[in-house]
Each structure stands twice: as C-alpha cells, then as structure tokens.
Coordinates of C-alpha atoms in Angstrom, one line a residue:
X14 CA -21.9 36.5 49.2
X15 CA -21.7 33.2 47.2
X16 CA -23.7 30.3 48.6
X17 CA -22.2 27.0 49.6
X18 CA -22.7 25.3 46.3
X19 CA -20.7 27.9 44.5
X20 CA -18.0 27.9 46.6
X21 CA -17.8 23.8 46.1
X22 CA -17.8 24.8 42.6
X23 CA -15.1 26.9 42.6
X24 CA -13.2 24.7 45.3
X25 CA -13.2 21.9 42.8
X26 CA -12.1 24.1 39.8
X27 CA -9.0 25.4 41.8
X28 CA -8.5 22.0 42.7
X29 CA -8.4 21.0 38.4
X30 CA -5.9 24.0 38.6
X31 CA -3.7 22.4 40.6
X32 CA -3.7 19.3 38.8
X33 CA -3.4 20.8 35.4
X34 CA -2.3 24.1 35.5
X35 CA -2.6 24.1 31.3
X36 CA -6.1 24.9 32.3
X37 CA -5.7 28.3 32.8
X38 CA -4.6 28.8 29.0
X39 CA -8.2 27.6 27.7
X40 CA -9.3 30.9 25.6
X41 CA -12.8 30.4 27.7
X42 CA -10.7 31.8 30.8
X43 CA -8.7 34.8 29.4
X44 CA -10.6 37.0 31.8
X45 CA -9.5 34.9 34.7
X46 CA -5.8 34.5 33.3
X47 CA -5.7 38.3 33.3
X48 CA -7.6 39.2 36.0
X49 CA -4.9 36.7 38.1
X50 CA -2.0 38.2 36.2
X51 CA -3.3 41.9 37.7
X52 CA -3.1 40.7 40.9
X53 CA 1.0 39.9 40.5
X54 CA 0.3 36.1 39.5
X55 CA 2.8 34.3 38.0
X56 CA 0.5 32.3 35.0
X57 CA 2.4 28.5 33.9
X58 CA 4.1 28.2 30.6
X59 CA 1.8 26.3 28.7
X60 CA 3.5 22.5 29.0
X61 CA 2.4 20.5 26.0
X62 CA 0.2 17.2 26.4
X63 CA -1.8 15.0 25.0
X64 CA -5.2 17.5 24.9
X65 CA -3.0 20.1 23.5
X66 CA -1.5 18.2 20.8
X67 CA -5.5 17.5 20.0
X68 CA -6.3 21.1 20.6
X69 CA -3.3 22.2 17.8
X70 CA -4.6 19.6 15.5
X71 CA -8.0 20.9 15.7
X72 CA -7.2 24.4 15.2
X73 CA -4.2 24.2 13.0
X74 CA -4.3 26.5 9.7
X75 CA -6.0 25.8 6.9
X76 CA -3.1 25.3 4.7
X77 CA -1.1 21.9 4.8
X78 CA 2.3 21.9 4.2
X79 CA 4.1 22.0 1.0
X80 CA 6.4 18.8 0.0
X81 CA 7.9 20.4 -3.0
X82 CA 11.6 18.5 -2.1
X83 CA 9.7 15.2 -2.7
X84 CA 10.5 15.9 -6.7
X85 CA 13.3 15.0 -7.9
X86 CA 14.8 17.2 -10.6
X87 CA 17.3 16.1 -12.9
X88 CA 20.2 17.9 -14.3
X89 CA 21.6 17.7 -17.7
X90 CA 23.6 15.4 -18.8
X91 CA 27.4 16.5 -19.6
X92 CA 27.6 14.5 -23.2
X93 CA 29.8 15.2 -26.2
X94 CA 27.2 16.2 -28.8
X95 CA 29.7 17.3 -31.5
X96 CA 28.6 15.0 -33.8
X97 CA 25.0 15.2 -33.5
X98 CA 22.9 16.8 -36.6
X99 CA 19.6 18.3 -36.6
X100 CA 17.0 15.1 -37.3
X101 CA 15.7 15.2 -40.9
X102 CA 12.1 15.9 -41.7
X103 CA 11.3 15.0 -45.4
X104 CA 8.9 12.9 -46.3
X105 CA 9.7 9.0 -46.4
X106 CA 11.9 7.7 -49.1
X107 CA 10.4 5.3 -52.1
X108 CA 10.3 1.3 -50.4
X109 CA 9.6 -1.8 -52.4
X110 CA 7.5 -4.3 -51.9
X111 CA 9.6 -7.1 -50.6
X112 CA 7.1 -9.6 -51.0
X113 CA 7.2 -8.9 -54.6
X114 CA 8.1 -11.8 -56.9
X115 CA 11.3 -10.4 -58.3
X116 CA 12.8 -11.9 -61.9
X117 CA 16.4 -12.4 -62.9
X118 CA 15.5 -9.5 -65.6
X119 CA 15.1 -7.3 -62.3
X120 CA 18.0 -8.6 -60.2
X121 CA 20.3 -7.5 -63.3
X122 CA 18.6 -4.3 -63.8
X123 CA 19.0 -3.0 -60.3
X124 CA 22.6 -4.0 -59.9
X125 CA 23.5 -2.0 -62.9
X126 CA 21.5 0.6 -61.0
X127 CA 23.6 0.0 -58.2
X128 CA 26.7 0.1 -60.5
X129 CA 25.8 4.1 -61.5
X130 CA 24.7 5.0 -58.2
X131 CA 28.0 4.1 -56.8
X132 CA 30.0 4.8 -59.4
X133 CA 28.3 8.8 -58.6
X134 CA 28.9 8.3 -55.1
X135 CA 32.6 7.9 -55.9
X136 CA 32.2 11.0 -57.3
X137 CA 30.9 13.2 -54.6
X138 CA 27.0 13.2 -55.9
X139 CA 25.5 11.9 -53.5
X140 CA 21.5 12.1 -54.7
X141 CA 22.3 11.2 -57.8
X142 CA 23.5 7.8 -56.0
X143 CA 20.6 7.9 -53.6
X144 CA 18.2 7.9 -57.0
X145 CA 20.1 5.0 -58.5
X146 CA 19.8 3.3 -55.6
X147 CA 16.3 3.6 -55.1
X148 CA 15.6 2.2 -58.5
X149 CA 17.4 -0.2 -57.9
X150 CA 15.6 -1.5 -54.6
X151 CA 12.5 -1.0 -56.6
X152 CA 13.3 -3.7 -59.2
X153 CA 15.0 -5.5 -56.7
X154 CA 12.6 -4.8 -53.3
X155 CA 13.9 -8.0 -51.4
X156 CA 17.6 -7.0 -51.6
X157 CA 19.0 -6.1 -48.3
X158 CA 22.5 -4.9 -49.7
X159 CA 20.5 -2.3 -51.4
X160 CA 18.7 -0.7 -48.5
X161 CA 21.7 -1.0 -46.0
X162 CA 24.0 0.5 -48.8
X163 CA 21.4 3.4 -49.4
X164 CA 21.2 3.8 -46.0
X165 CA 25.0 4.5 -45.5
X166 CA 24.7 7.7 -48.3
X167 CA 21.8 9.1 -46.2
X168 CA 24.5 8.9 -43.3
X169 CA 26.9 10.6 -45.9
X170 CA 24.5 13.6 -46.4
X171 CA 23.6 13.6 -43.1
X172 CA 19.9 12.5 -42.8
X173 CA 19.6 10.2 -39.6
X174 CA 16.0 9.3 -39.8
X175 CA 16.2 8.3 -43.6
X176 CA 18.7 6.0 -42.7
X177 CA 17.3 4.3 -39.9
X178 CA 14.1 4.0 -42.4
X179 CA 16.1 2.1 -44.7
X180 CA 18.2 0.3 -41.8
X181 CA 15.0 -1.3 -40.2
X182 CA 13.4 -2.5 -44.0
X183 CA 17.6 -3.9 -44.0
X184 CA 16.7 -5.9 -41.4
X185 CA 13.5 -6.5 -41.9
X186 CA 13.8 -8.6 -45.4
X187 CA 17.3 -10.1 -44.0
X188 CA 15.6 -12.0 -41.3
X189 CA 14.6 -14.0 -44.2
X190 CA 17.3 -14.0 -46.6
X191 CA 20.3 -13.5 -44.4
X192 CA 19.3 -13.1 -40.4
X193 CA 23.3 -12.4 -39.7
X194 CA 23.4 -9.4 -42.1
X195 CA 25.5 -6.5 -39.8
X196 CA 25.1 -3.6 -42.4
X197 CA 21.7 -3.1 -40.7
X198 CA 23.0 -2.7 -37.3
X199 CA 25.9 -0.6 -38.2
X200 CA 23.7 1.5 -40.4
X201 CA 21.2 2.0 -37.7
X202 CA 23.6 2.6 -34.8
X203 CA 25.2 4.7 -36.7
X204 CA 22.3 7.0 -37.8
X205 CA 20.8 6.7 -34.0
X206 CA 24.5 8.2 -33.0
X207 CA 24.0 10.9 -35.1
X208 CA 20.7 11.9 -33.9
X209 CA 22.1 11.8 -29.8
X210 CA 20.6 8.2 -29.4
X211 CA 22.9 7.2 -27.8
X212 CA 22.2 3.8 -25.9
X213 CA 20.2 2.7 -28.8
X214 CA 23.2 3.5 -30.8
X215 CA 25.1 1.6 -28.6
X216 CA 22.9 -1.3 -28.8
X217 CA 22.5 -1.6 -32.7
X218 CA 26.7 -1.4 -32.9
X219 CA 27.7 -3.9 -30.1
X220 CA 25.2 -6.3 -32.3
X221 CA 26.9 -5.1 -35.3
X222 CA 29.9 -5.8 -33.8
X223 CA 29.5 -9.1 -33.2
X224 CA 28.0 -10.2 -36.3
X225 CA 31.1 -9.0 -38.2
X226 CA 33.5 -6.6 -36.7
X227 CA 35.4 -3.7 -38.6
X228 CA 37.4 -0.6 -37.7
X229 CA 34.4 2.0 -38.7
X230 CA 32.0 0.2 -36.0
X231 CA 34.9 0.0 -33.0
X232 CA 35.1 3.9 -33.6
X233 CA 31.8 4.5 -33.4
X234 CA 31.7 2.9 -30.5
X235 CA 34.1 5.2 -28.9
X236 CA 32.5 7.8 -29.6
X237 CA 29.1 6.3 -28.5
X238 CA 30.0 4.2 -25.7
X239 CA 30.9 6.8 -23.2
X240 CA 27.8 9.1 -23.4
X241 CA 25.7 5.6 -23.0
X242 CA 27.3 4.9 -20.3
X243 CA 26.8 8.6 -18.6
X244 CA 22.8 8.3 -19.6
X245 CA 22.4 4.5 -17.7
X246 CA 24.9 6.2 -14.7
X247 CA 22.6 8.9 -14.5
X248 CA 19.5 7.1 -15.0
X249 CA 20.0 4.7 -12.3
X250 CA 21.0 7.5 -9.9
X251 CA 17.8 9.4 -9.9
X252 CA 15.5 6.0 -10.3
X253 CA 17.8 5.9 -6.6
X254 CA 17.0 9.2 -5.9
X255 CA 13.5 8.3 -6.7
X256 CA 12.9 5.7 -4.7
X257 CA 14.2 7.5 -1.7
X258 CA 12.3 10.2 -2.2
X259 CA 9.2 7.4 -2.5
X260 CA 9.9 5.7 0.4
X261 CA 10.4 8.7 2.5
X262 CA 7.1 10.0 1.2
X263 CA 5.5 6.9 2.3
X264 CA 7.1 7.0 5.7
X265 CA 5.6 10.6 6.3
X266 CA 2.2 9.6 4.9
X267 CA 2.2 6.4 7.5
X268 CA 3.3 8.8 10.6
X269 CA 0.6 10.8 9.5
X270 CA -2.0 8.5 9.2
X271 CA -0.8 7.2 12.9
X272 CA -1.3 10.7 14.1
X273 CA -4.7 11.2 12.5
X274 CA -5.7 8.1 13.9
X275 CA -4.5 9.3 17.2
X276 CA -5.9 12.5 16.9
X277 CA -9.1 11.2 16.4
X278 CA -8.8 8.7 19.5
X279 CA -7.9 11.7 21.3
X280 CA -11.2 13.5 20.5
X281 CA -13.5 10.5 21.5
X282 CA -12.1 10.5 24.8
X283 CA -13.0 13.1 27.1
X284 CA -10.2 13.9 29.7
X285 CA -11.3 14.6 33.3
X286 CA -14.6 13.3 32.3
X287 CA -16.9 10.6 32.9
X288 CA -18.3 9.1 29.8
X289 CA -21.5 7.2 29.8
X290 CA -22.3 4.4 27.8
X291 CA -25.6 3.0 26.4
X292 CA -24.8 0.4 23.8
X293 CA -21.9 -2.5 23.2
X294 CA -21.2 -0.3 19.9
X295 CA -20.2 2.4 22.1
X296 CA -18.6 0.8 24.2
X297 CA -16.5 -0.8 21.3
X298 CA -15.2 2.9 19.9
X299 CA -14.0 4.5 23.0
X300 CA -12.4 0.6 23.6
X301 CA -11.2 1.0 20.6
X302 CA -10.0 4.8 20.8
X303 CA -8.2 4.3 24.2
X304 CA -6.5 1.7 23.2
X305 CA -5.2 3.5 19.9
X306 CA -4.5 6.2 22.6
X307 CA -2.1 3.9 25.1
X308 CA -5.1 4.8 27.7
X309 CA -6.2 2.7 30.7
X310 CA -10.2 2.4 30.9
X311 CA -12.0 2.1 33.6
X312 CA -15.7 0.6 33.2
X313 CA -18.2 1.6 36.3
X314 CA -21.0 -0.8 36.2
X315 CA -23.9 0.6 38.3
X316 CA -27.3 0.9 38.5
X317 CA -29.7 3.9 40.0
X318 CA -31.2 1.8 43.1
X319 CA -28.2 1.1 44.1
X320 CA -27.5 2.8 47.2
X321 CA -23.4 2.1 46.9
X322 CA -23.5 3.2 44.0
X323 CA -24.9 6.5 44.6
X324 CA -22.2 6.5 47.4
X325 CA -19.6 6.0 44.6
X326 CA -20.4 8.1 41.4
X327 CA -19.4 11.1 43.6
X328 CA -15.7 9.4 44.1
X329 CA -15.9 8.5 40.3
X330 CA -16.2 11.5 38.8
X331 CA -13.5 12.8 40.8
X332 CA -11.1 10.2 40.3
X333 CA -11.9 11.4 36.8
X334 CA -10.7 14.5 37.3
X335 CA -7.7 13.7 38.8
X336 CA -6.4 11.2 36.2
X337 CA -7.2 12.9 32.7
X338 CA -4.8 10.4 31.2
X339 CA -7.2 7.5 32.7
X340 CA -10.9 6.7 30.3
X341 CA -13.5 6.6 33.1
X342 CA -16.9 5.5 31.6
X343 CA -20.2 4.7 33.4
X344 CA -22.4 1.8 32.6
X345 CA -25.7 1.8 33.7
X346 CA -26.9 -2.2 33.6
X347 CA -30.5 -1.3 33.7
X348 CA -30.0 0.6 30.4
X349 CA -27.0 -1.3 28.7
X350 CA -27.7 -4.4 29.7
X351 CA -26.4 -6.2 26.3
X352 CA -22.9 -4.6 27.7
X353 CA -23.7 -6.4 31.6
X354 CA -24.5 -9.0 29.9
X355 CA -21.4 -9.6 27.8
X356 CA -18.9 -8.3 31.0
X357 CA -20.7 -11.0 33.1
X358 CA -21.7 -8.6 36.1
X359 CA -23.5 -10.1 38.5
X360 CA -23.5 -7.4 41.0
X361 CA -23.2 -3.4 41.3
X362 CA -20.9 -1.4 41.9
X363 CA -18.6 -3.2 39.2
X364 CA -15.2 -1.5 38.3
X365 CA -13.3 -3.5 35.4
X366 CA -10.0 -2.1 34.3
X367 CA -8.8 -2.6 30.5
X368 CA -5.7 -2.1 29.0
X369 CA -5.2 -2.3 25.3
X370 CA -8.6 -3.5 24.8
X371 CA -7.5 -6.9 27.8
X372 CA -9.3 -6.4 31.0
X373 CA -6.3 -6.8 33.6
X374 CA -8.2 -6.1 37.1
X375 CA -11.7 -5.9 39.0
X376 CA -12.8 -4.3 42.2
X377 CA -16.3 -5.1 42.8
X378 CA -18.2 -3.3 45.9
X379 CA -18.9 0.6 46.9
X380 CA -14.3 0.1 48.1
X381 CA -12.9 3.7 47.4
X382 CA -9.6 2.7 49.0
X383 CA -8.9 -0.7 46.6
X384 CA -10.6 1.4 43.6
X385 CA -7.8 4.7 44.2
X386 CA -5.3 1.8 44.6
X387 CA -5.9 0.4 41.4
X388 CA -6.2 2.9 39.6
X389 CA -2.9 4.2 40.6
X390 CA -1.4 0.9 40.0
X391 CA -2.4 0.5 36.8
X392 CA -2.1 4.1 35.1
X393 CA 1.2 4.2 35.8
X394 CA 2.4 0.1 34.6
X395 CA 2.5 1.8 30.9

C-alpha cells in the first residue's frame, strides 16, 4: 500500500501530465511511457516548445553544419585569346643610365645606330635591329624614341615582357623630355594585349589614343576592348554575388547569435519551478534571461516567520507548475535584503510582476484569488 504522501506525489505528477503531456517523452520516464503504452495507452506526439527547442539545442550532434554554398566560385571567362603568346623569360635587356650627361658626339652616334638597326629591321632581322638599337640607347640613354621604337621590334618577335620593360623606361625619361609622348602607351598596351592583359591593355591604348590617335591603336582596341569589357562585367557580378553571399552569412550568424542567446536564457530559467534568489546579481541574470526569453516574472517576497507566507509558498509553487511559461522566483528578505531593499517592500507576502525587465503589477497580502488573477492576466497580454 503507498502511504498518503506518496499518493500526493503521484497525484501532483499526473496533474504536470495533464498540463504538459511532453512530459511523458523525458528519457527519465521510458519505463513509464512503456509500461502505459502495455496497458493500450495512447502516448502524445511530442508537441514542440520552448524546453524542447532547449532540450534539442543541448543535445544536438557534435557536428555543426557545413556552409560550403557561402563560396562563390567563379567560372571562366569566355575571351578571344588568339593573339595571346607565351610571356617571355630572358633576362632583362641592356638600359642606360638616363641621368647620364649625354654629348652631341653620342646623340650622332646612336642615331646612326638607329639608322642600321632599322635599316635591318626593314629587312626581316630583327635582333640584329634590336642590337643596333640598344647601342644606340646606350650612347644616347635619355632618348625616349629609342626605347619606344625598340620596344615595338620586341612586339615584332613576340616578347611581351621585354617590351613593356622598354615601354615603362619610354615613359619614364619622357615625363621629363616629352610628358605627351604616346609611343609608350601604345607600346605598352600593346605588349600587355599580347600577354592576355587585357584591361591594362585597354588602359595604356585609350591614353595612347588620346595623346595621338592612329589606325594601329583603334585596332587594337577592337581587339582589346571587348574582352575588357567581359573581365569588368564579370568582375562586378561576382563582387555582387559576393556581397550577397556576405550579407546572407551575416544574417545567419545574427539569427544564430539570437538563438544562442535565447537558448541560454532558456537554460537559466527553470520551467515549473520556483527559483530562489539570494543576491541583486541574481536577481539581475534571470531578469535579464526572462526578459531575453519574452517571459513574465513573478517575484515572491517572503520571509520564514511569516505565517501568510507559509500559507502561500504551497499555492506558489503550484502556480509554478501550472504556468511553465511564467519565471516564479522566491525572495527571502531576511536573506536578500539588498534586493527588499531596492524593490521597496515594506511588508510580506509581496508578489511584483515584471515584464521585459518593467514591473507592471503588485499584489501584496497572503490573496490567492487576486495573485491566480494576475497571473493569468498578465501571461497571456504577450
């Protein structure tokens, strides 16, 4: 025979049962799940609340979830690459000095230099003019004819980088002999083309272009203009795509951080249960957490020589049970009385209601009915 006390016990756990029936699927009661479902009982579905979205949270797997769609992978380019050649790889070509003083002697000597090397040009030797021409810059280092013009035979035998070395010393000594010079441009563009540079190529010839226009650079830029155009039309797509993909990724990470945050006010509140309080620090956090929560808190100032009081913890505790969704805590002021102090309680039993950390009602004195009333009233204005 069970005694009176157990069969309160058990009265008051059917009774939980009734008001959540999700009970029944803690793995603590398996044995009394199956021992009702040998009987014929019909167990509840498990409906989904708050404690069992804490409950997944807590025993969720041990992997996280894999984001893999948050890069962005680019496809190729569809460019026409017919003209592109393999870079060249020789070691630098011969530069002068063009700070070097240079005498008339010298400016004679390397345009009869210049003379040969395109008179061999004309011919189809193309080193030969490349060696003609680099005597001549070296007699004559701060001519930038001469390194513009043997840049344009490296373009001939197809060597890119050679003529973009040239191009740049071009345009380095014009800036102080002739900043308009275009032959630098048009040199560079031209080799950068070659090489599959193609908005840099773009760049140097539109520059070219308008320092001194002529048929070579407009068809060049035919050529070039289109795949420059394809690179900056896919470019700016995927920085799109990019920042999509960022901004989505920083959505997700904020909804997450939400439901952490929830999650953990979830788990300092104790549904069904009366929480007691000792300090104002304490009594800040579950403030805090049931407000984080959406949660109406109830705070039940008592003390233990009140004789109302011991009248009331009884109907506490069970209001407690029947409103999981409610925060009940327990104040004694004998033992907190930093928190009595700072709630201005002048007399026990004290119940103060709180919503969103706000207290929006009080019921003072050992009355069950107004305290039921209230609490009704209020857990269900949000």
């Amino acid at each position: 025979m069970m005694d009176a006390n157990q069969v309160a016990e058990l009265r008051r756990f059917i009774e939980q049962l009734k008001l959540n029936p999700s009970l029944l699927h803690d793995p603590s009661l398996t044995f009394f799940k199956d021992y009702l479902r040998s009987l014929g009982a019909q167990v509840p579905k498990i409906v989904k609340t708050e404690r069992d979205y804490e409950d997944t949270a807590e025993t969720k797997p041990s992997f996280s979830p894999s984001y893999d769609d948050d890069e962005v992978t680019e496809s190729d380019v569809e460019l026409d690459d017919s003209d592109v050649v393999e870079p060249d790889n020789e070691p630098p070509q011969l530069m002068g000095d063009p700070t070097a003083e240079v005498t008339d002697e010298d400016r004679d000597a390397a345009q009869l230099e210049k003379s040969k090397a395109m008179e061999a040009i004309s011919q189809g030797k193309f080193n030969e003019g490349i060696d003609h021409l680099t005597k001549a810059i070296m007699l004559n280092p701060s001519s930038a004819i001469l390194y513009a013009t043997r840049a344009t035979v490296f373009l001939a035998v197809k060597k890119p980088n050679a003529a973009i070395r040239d191009a740049d010393m071009a345009l380095q000594v014009s800036i102080y002999f002739n900043p308009d010079s275009a032959k630098g441009y048009k040199a560079r563009g031209m080799a950068r083309a070659m090489l599959g540079q193609w908005e840099e190529a773009a760049a140097d010839l539109h520059v070219a272009s308008k320092l001194d226009y002529d048929e070579e650079i407009g068809s060049a830029l035919k050529k070039v203009e289109p795949n420059a155009k394809r690179i900056e039309e896919h470019r700016r797509k995927y920085q799109r795509l990019r920042k999509e993909k960022e901004l989505q990724r920083a959505e997700r990470e904020r909804r997450e951080q939400q439901e952490a945050q929830e999650r953990e006010a979830l788990s300092a509140l104790k549904d069904g249960q009366v929480i007691r309080i000792h300090s104002t620090s304490e009594l800040e956090a579950k403030t805090k957490a049931a407000k984080k929560a959406s949660r109406l808190l109830i705070m039940y100032f008592t003390a233990t020589w009140c004789g109302p009081c011991r009248y009331m913890s009884p109907v506490y505790t069970n209001l407690a049970t029947q409103h999981p969704r409610v925060v009940f805590l327990k104040v004694d002021i004998d033992e907190a009385n930093d928190v009595a102090a700072a709630w201005n309680i002048s007399s026990v039993p004290t119940f103060c209601f709180i919503r969103d950390g706000k207290q929006v009602d009080k019921v003072v004195g050992a009355d069950k009915g107004s305290l039921e009333k209230k609490i009704a009233q209020h857990s269900s204005s949000k």
